Each structure stands twice: as structure tokens, then as C-alpha cells.
Coordinates of C-alpha atoms in Angstrom, one line a residue:
X226 CA 8.4 -52.5 -75.0
X227 CA 7.1 -51.2 -71.6
X228 CA 9.5 -48.3 -71.9
X229 CA 8.3 -47.4 -75.4
X230 CA 4.6 -47.6 -74.2
X231 CA 5.4 -45.3 -71.2
X232 CA 7.1 -42.9 -73.5
X233 CA 4.2 -42.8 -75.9
X234 CA 1.7 -42.3 -73.0
X235 CA 3.7 -39.4 -71.7
X236 CA 3.9 -37.9 -75.1
X237 CA 0.1 -38.2 -75.5
X238 CA -0.5 -36.6 -72.2
X239 CA 1.8 -33.7 -73.1
X240 CA 0.1 -33.2 -76.4
X241 CA -3.3 -33.0 -74.6
X242 CA -2.0 -30.5 -72.1
X243 CA -0.5 -28.4 -74.9
X244 CA -3.8 -28.4 -76.7
X245 CA -5.7 -27.3 -73.6
X246 CA -3.1 -24.6 -73.0
X247 CA -3.5 -23.4 -76.5
X248 CA -7.3 -23.4 -76.2
X249 CA -7.2 -21.2 -73.1
X250 CA -4.6 -18.9 -74.5
X251 CA -4.9 -15.7 -76.6
X252 CA -6.3 -16.0 -80.2
X253 CA -3.3 -15.0 -82.2
X254 CA -5.1 -15.2 -85.5
X255 CA -6.3 -11.5 -85.1
X256 CA -5.2 -8.3 -83.5
X257 CA -6.3 -7.9 -79.9
X258 CA -9.1 -5.4 -79.3
X259 CA -8.4 -2.3 -77.2
X260 CA -8.8 -2.5 -73.5
X261 CA -11.1 -0.4 -71.4
X262 CA -10.5 3.3 -71.6
X263 CA -8.8 4.7 -68.5
X264 CA -8.7 8.2 -67.3
X265 CA -5.8 10.1 -65.8
X266 CA -6.0 13.3 -63.7
X267 CA -2.7 15.1 -63.2
X268 CA -2.0 16.0 -59.6
X269 CA -2.5 19.6 -58.5
X270 CA 0.8 21.5 -58.3
X271 CA 0.8 24.1 -55.5
X272 CA 3.2 27.0 -55.8
X273 CA 4.7 29.0 -52.9
X274 CA 7.4 31.5 -52.2
X275 CA 9.9 31.3 -49.3
X276 CA 10.8 34.2 -47.1
X277 CA 14.0 34.8 -49.3
X278 CA 12.0 34.7 -52.5
X279 CA 12.8 31.1 -53.6
X280 CA 10.0 29.5 -55.6
X281 CA 8.5 26.2 -54.4
X282 CA 6.4 23.7 -56.5
X283 CA 4.7 21.1 -54.3
X284 CA 2.7 18.0 -54.9
X285 CA 1.3 16.2 -51.8
X286 CA 1.2 12.4 -52.1
X287 CA 0.4 10.1 -49.2
X288 CA 1.0 6.6 -50.8
X289 CA 4.2 6.2 -48.9
X290 CA 6.0 8.1 -46.0
X291 CA 8.6 9.4 -48.4
X292 CA 9.6 12.8 -49.9
X293 CA 11.5 13.5 -53.0
X294 CA 12.9 17.1 -53.3
X295 CA 14.9 18.8 -56.0
X296 CA 16.5 22.2 -56.3
X297 CA 17.0 23.3 -59.8
X298 CA 19.1 26.3 -60.9
X299 CA 18.9 27.6 -64.4
X300 CA 22.6 27.9 -65.3
X301 CA 25.0 25.1 -65.9
X302 CA 28.0 24.1 -67.9
X303 CA 27.2 26.5 -70.7
X304 CA 28.7 29.2 -68.5
X305 CA 32.1 27.5 -68.1
X306 CA 35.0 29.5 -69.3
X307 CA 35.8 28.8 -72.9
X308 CA 39.0 26.8 -72.2
X309 CA 37.9 25.3 -68.9
X310 CA 35.0 23.1 -69.7
X311 CA 34.0 21.0 -66.7
X312 CA 34.3 23.8 -64.1
X313 CA 30.6 23.8 -63.1
X314 CA 30.4 20.1 -62.9
X315 CA 33.6 19.9 -60.8
X316 CA 32.3 22.6 -58.5
X317 CA 29.0 20.7 -57.9
X318 CA 31.0 17.6 -57.1
X319 CA 33.1 19.5 -54.6
X320 CA 30.2 20.8 -52.5
X321 CA 29.7 17.7 -50.3
X322 CA 33.5 17.3 -49.8
X323 CA 33.4 19.6 -46.9
X324 CA 30.8 22.1 -45.6
X325 CA 30.5 24.1 -42.3
X326 CA 32.4 22.1 -39.7
X327 CA 32.0 18.7 -41.5
X328 CA 34.4 16.9 -43.8
X329 CA 33.4 14.6 -46.6
X330 CA 33.1 11.5 -44.5
X331 CA 31.1 13.3 -41.8
X332 CA 28.6 14.6 -44.4
X333 CA 28.3 11.1 -45.9
X334 CA 27.7 9.6 -42.4
X335 CA 25.1 12.2 -41.5
X336 CA 23.1 11.4 -44.6
X337 CA 23.5 7.7 -43.9
X338 CA 22.2 8.1 -40.4
X339 CA 19.1 9.8 -41.8
X340 CA 18.6 7.2 -44.5
X341 CA 18.6 10.1 -47.0
X342 CA 20.0 9.9 -50.5
X343 CA 21.8 13.1 -51.7
X344 CA 22.6 13.8 -55.3
X345 CA 23.9 16.7 -57.3
X346 CA 24.8 17.3 -61.0
X347 CA 25.5 19.9 -63.6
X348 CA 24.2 19.6 -67.2
X349 CA 24.6 22.1 -70.0
X350 CA 21.6 24.2 -68.9
X351 CA 21.0 23.4 -65.2
X352 CA 22.5 22.5 -61.9
X353 CA 20.4 20.4 -59.6
X354 CA 20.5 19.0 -56.1
X355 CA 18.3 16.2 -54.9
X356 CA 17.1 14.5 -51.7
X357 CA 15.1 11.3 -51.3
X358 CA 14.2 10.9 -47.7
X359 CA 11.8 9.6 -45.1
X360 CA 9.1 12.1 -44.4
X361 CA 10.0 12.2 -40.7
X362 CA 13.6 13.2 -41.6
X363 CA 12.6 16.3 -43.6
X364 CA 14.0 18.9 -41.3
X365 CA 17.4 17.4 -40.5
X366 CA 17.9 16.4 -44.2
X367 CA 17.1 20.0 -45.3
X368 CA 19.5 21.4 -42.7
X369 CA 22.3 19.2 -44.0
X370 CA 21.5 20.2 -47.6
X371 CA 21.5 23.9 -46.7
X372 CA 24.9 23.5 -45.1
X373 CA 26.3 21.9 -48.2
X374 CA 24.9 24.5 -50.5
X375 CA 25.6 27.6 -48.5
X376 CA 28.8 26.9 -46.6
X377 CA 31.1 24.7 -48.7
X378 CA 34.8 24.7 -47.6
X379 CA 36.4 23.5 -50.9
X380 CA 39.3 21.6 -49.2
X381 CA 42.3 21.6 -51.5
X382 CA 43.2 18.0 -50.9
X383 CA 39.7 16.9 -52.0
X384 CA 39.9 19.2 -55.1
X385 CA 43.2 17.5 -56.1
X386 CA 41.6 14.1 -55.7
X387 CA 38.5 14.9 -57.6
X388 CA 40.4 16.6 -60.4
X389 CA 42.7 13.6 -60.8
X390 CA 39.6 11.2 -60.9
X391 CA 37.9 13.3 -63.6
X392 CA 41.1 13.5 -65.7
X393 CA 41.4 9.7 -65.5
X394 CA 37.8 9.3 -66.5
X395 CA 38.3 11.7 -69.4
X396 CA 41.3 9.5 -70.6
X397 CA 39.2 6.4 -70.3
X398 CA 36.4 8.0 -72.3
X399 CA 38.8 8.8 -75.1
X400 CA 39.4 5.0 -75.6
X401 CA 35.6 4.3 -75.9
X402 CA 34.5 4.5 -79.6
X403 CA 30.8 5.4 -78.8
X404 CA 31.8 8.1 -76.3
X405 CA 34.4 9.6 -78.8
X406 CA 31.8 9.6 -81.6
X407 CA 29.4 11.5 -79.3
X408 CA 32.1 14.1 -78.5
X409 CA 33.0 14.6 -82.1
X410 CA 29.3 14.9 -83.1
X411 CA 28.8 17.7 -80.6
X412 CA 31.9 19.6 -81.9
X413 CA 30.8 19.2 -85.5
X414 CA 27.2 20.4 -84.8
X415 CA 28.1 23.3 -82.4
X416 CA 31.8 23.9 -83.1
X417 CA 33.0 26.4 -80.4
X418 CA 29.6 27.5 -79.4
X419 CA 26.9 26.6 -76.9
X420 CA 26.8 22.9 -76.0
X421 CA 29.9 22.0 -78.0
X422 CA 31.7 20.3 -75.1
X423 CA 30.4 17.9 -72.5
X424 CA 29.6 19.3 -69.1
X425 CA 32.2 16.9 -67.7
X426 CA 35.0 18.6 -69.8
X427 CA 37.9 17.1 -71.6
X428 CA 41.4 15.9 -70.6
X429 CA 42.9 19.3 -71.7
X430 CA 40.2 21.5 -70.2
X431 CA 40.2 19.8 -66.9
X432 CA 44.0 20.2 -66.6
X433 CA 43.5 24.0 -66.8
X434 CA 41.0 24.2 -63.9
X435 CA 42.3 25.3 -60.5
X436 CA 40.6 25.7 -57.1
X437 CA 39.9 29.4 -57.6
X438 CA 38.0 28.6 -60.8
X439 CA 35.8 26.3 -58.8
X440 CA 35.2 28.9 -56.1
X441 CA 34.4 31.5 -58.8
X442 CA 31.8 29.1 -60.4
X443 CA 30.2 28.6 -57.0
X444 CA 29.9 32.3 -56.4
X445 CA 28.3 33.0 -59.8
X446 CA 26.1 29.9 -60.2
X447 CA 24.7 28.9 -56.8
X448 CA 22.2 31.7 -56.2
X449 CA 18.9 31.4 -54.3
X450 CA 16.9 33.9 -56.2
X451 CA 17.4 31.8 -59.4
X452 CA 16.5 28.5 -57.8
X453 CA 13.2 26.5 -57.9
X454 CA 12.4 23.8 -55.3
X455 CA 10.2 20.9 -56.3
X456 CA 8.9 18.7 -53.5
X457 CA 6.7 15.6 -53.9
X458 CA 5.6 13.3 -51.2
X459 CA 4.0 12.8 -47.8
X460 CA 4.2 16.4 -46.5
X461 CA 1.6 19.0 -46.2
X462 CA 2.0 22.7 -47.1
X463 CA 2.4 24.0 -43.6
X464 CA 5.0 21.4 -42.6
X465 CA 7.0 21.8 -45.9
X466 CA 7.1 25.6 -45.8
X467 CA 8.1 25.7 -42.1
X468 CA 11.0 23.3 -42.8
X469 CA 12.1 25.1 -46.0
X470 CA 11.9 28.6 -44.4
X471 CA 14.0 27.4 -41.5
X472 CA 16.7 26.0 -43.8
X473 CA 16.9 27.1 -47.4
X474 CA 14.8 30.2 -46.7
X475 CA 17.7 31.7 -44.7
X476 CA 20.0 31.6 -47.8
X477 CA 20.7 34.9 -49.4
X478 CA 22.8 36.3 -52.3
X479 CA 24.8 38.6 -50.0
X480 CA 28.0 36.6 -50.3
X481 CA 27.7 35.6 -53.9
X482 CA 29.7 36.9 -56.9
X483 CA 28.5 38.3 -60.2
X484 CA 25.9 36.4 -62.1
X485 CA 27.1 33.7 -64.5
X486 CA 27.0 34.5 -68.2
X487 CA 26.7 32.0 -71.1
X488 CA 29.7 31.3 -73.2
X489 CA 29.6 33.1 -76.6
X490 CA 27.6 31.2 -79.2
X491 CA 28.9 30.6 -82.7
X492 CA 26.3 32.3 -84.9
X493 CA 27.0 29.7 -87.7
X494 CA 26.9 26.3 -86.1
X495 CA 27.8 23.3 -88.1
X496 CA 30.8 22.2 -90.1
X497 CA 32.7 24.9 -92.0
X498 CA 33.6 24.9 -95.6

């Protein structure tokens, strides 16, 4: 009997607490009223030009001692040779596998010592490079990025490894229904024209790519006069421009090849017949 009374007492207390919680909670019998109106002012974007003509977009933010920097080039996988889709993406992947006097491990170690995150990618329309770094490591991080972009060595053993990895990934993709559906949808919409094949290429197209194709893509796509630098973070104009002119500002088109051209576009996209 005592156990039953204790149980009923506990139940009563819980019911009271539940009632209090409900009383203090939101009124769900009607829609909530709008909150106070807030205002937003977009940050001012400052634009500059480096000594070599590269465009710079800059937003100074002092909330944290960090800087995020992107370099965007306006040509990407759409310029891949018709039967060698994936060339631009593989080229970008090769740049940090060896540059100047450093090999891939030395480049990785150098970024790790600076606590700087490096990224690079190629999409259909663009190639981009990124750095996320401590503000105090701006100059050495830019120096390392400049070495990667301007003096890649394209070691053959690293090319063979990356090509094999990408071919394996392409085979794995073929076994995934959602990925296969996406590939087929692109081909149906664009057939053999612009954007028909993923920037990563296919098993067959990757097999056709050799090291000379990658070097040719580098010469035609990685060009300073077509690049835009976007920098956001804890750095003022003078510090940023000094660091950029001493690094990327020394990059020229002198050693580059002919400008990349887009693949021919099918004038009648969509399924035939």
C-alpha cells in the first residue's frame, strides 16, 4: 500500500510540473508573431590591382586573427579535350605533388607547420585555390601557394598514383545508383556539349590522359591575368598588397601556353529523336 501511495504522489508531482512547464511554454494555439526587424549592412568590398595586373577583392574583418583567401580562374573542365574529360581536375590535383625544390610530403609538412589549410579544385567553369590561415602567417603561406601555382614539377610517379586513384574512384562511382543517375542525366541534357561530363571524368576518359595532357592543361589554364584574388579577414590593405605583390604579384604569363578554349557546344542539347 505504501508503494502505491508513493507512486501516486510521484505521479501527482510530475503532473503538476508538466502543467507548470506547459504554462510557461509557447502558446501553440496560434501562429507566433514576427520578431523584431533586424538590419543588415553588407561589408564594403575594396578592389585593387597587383603589379602584374591581377585583380584583388578585399574585405577586412577583425573578429578573429584569421584570413581566408581564394584565387579563382574563369576556365575549368569545360576546356578539357573531348575524349579526355578529367584533365583539368587531375592537373589541379597534381600541383601540390611537387613544386620548386619540394616534394608532396615537404609541401604538406610546410603547410602543417604554418597551420594553413590549402585546397584546390576544378569545376566545369572555374579553377580555384584556397588558403585558410592565421593572419600572422600570411606571407609564408602566400609564398608556398605561389610556388605551387607557378613552379609545379609534375613528378611522373605521383601522376601514375593519382591517375590510378581517380580511375578506381570512377569505377566505384559506376556502382552507385544515385551517381550513375546524375551522370546519365547530364548526358541526356547536354549530350556531347558543354557540361555533359563531370569535371572528374569517367573511367574511359581518365585512361586516355597522359602526363603531357596535364602539363598542357596547366600551361593553358593557370594564367595570372585571368585570375581574381578574394581575401577576407584580419588584414589591412597595405599589409595585404605588400604580401601579394611580393608573392603572386611576381607571377607572369611568360612561360604559359596558348589560352584554353571551351569544348564545342552541341547547338541542340537534349535527347535526340
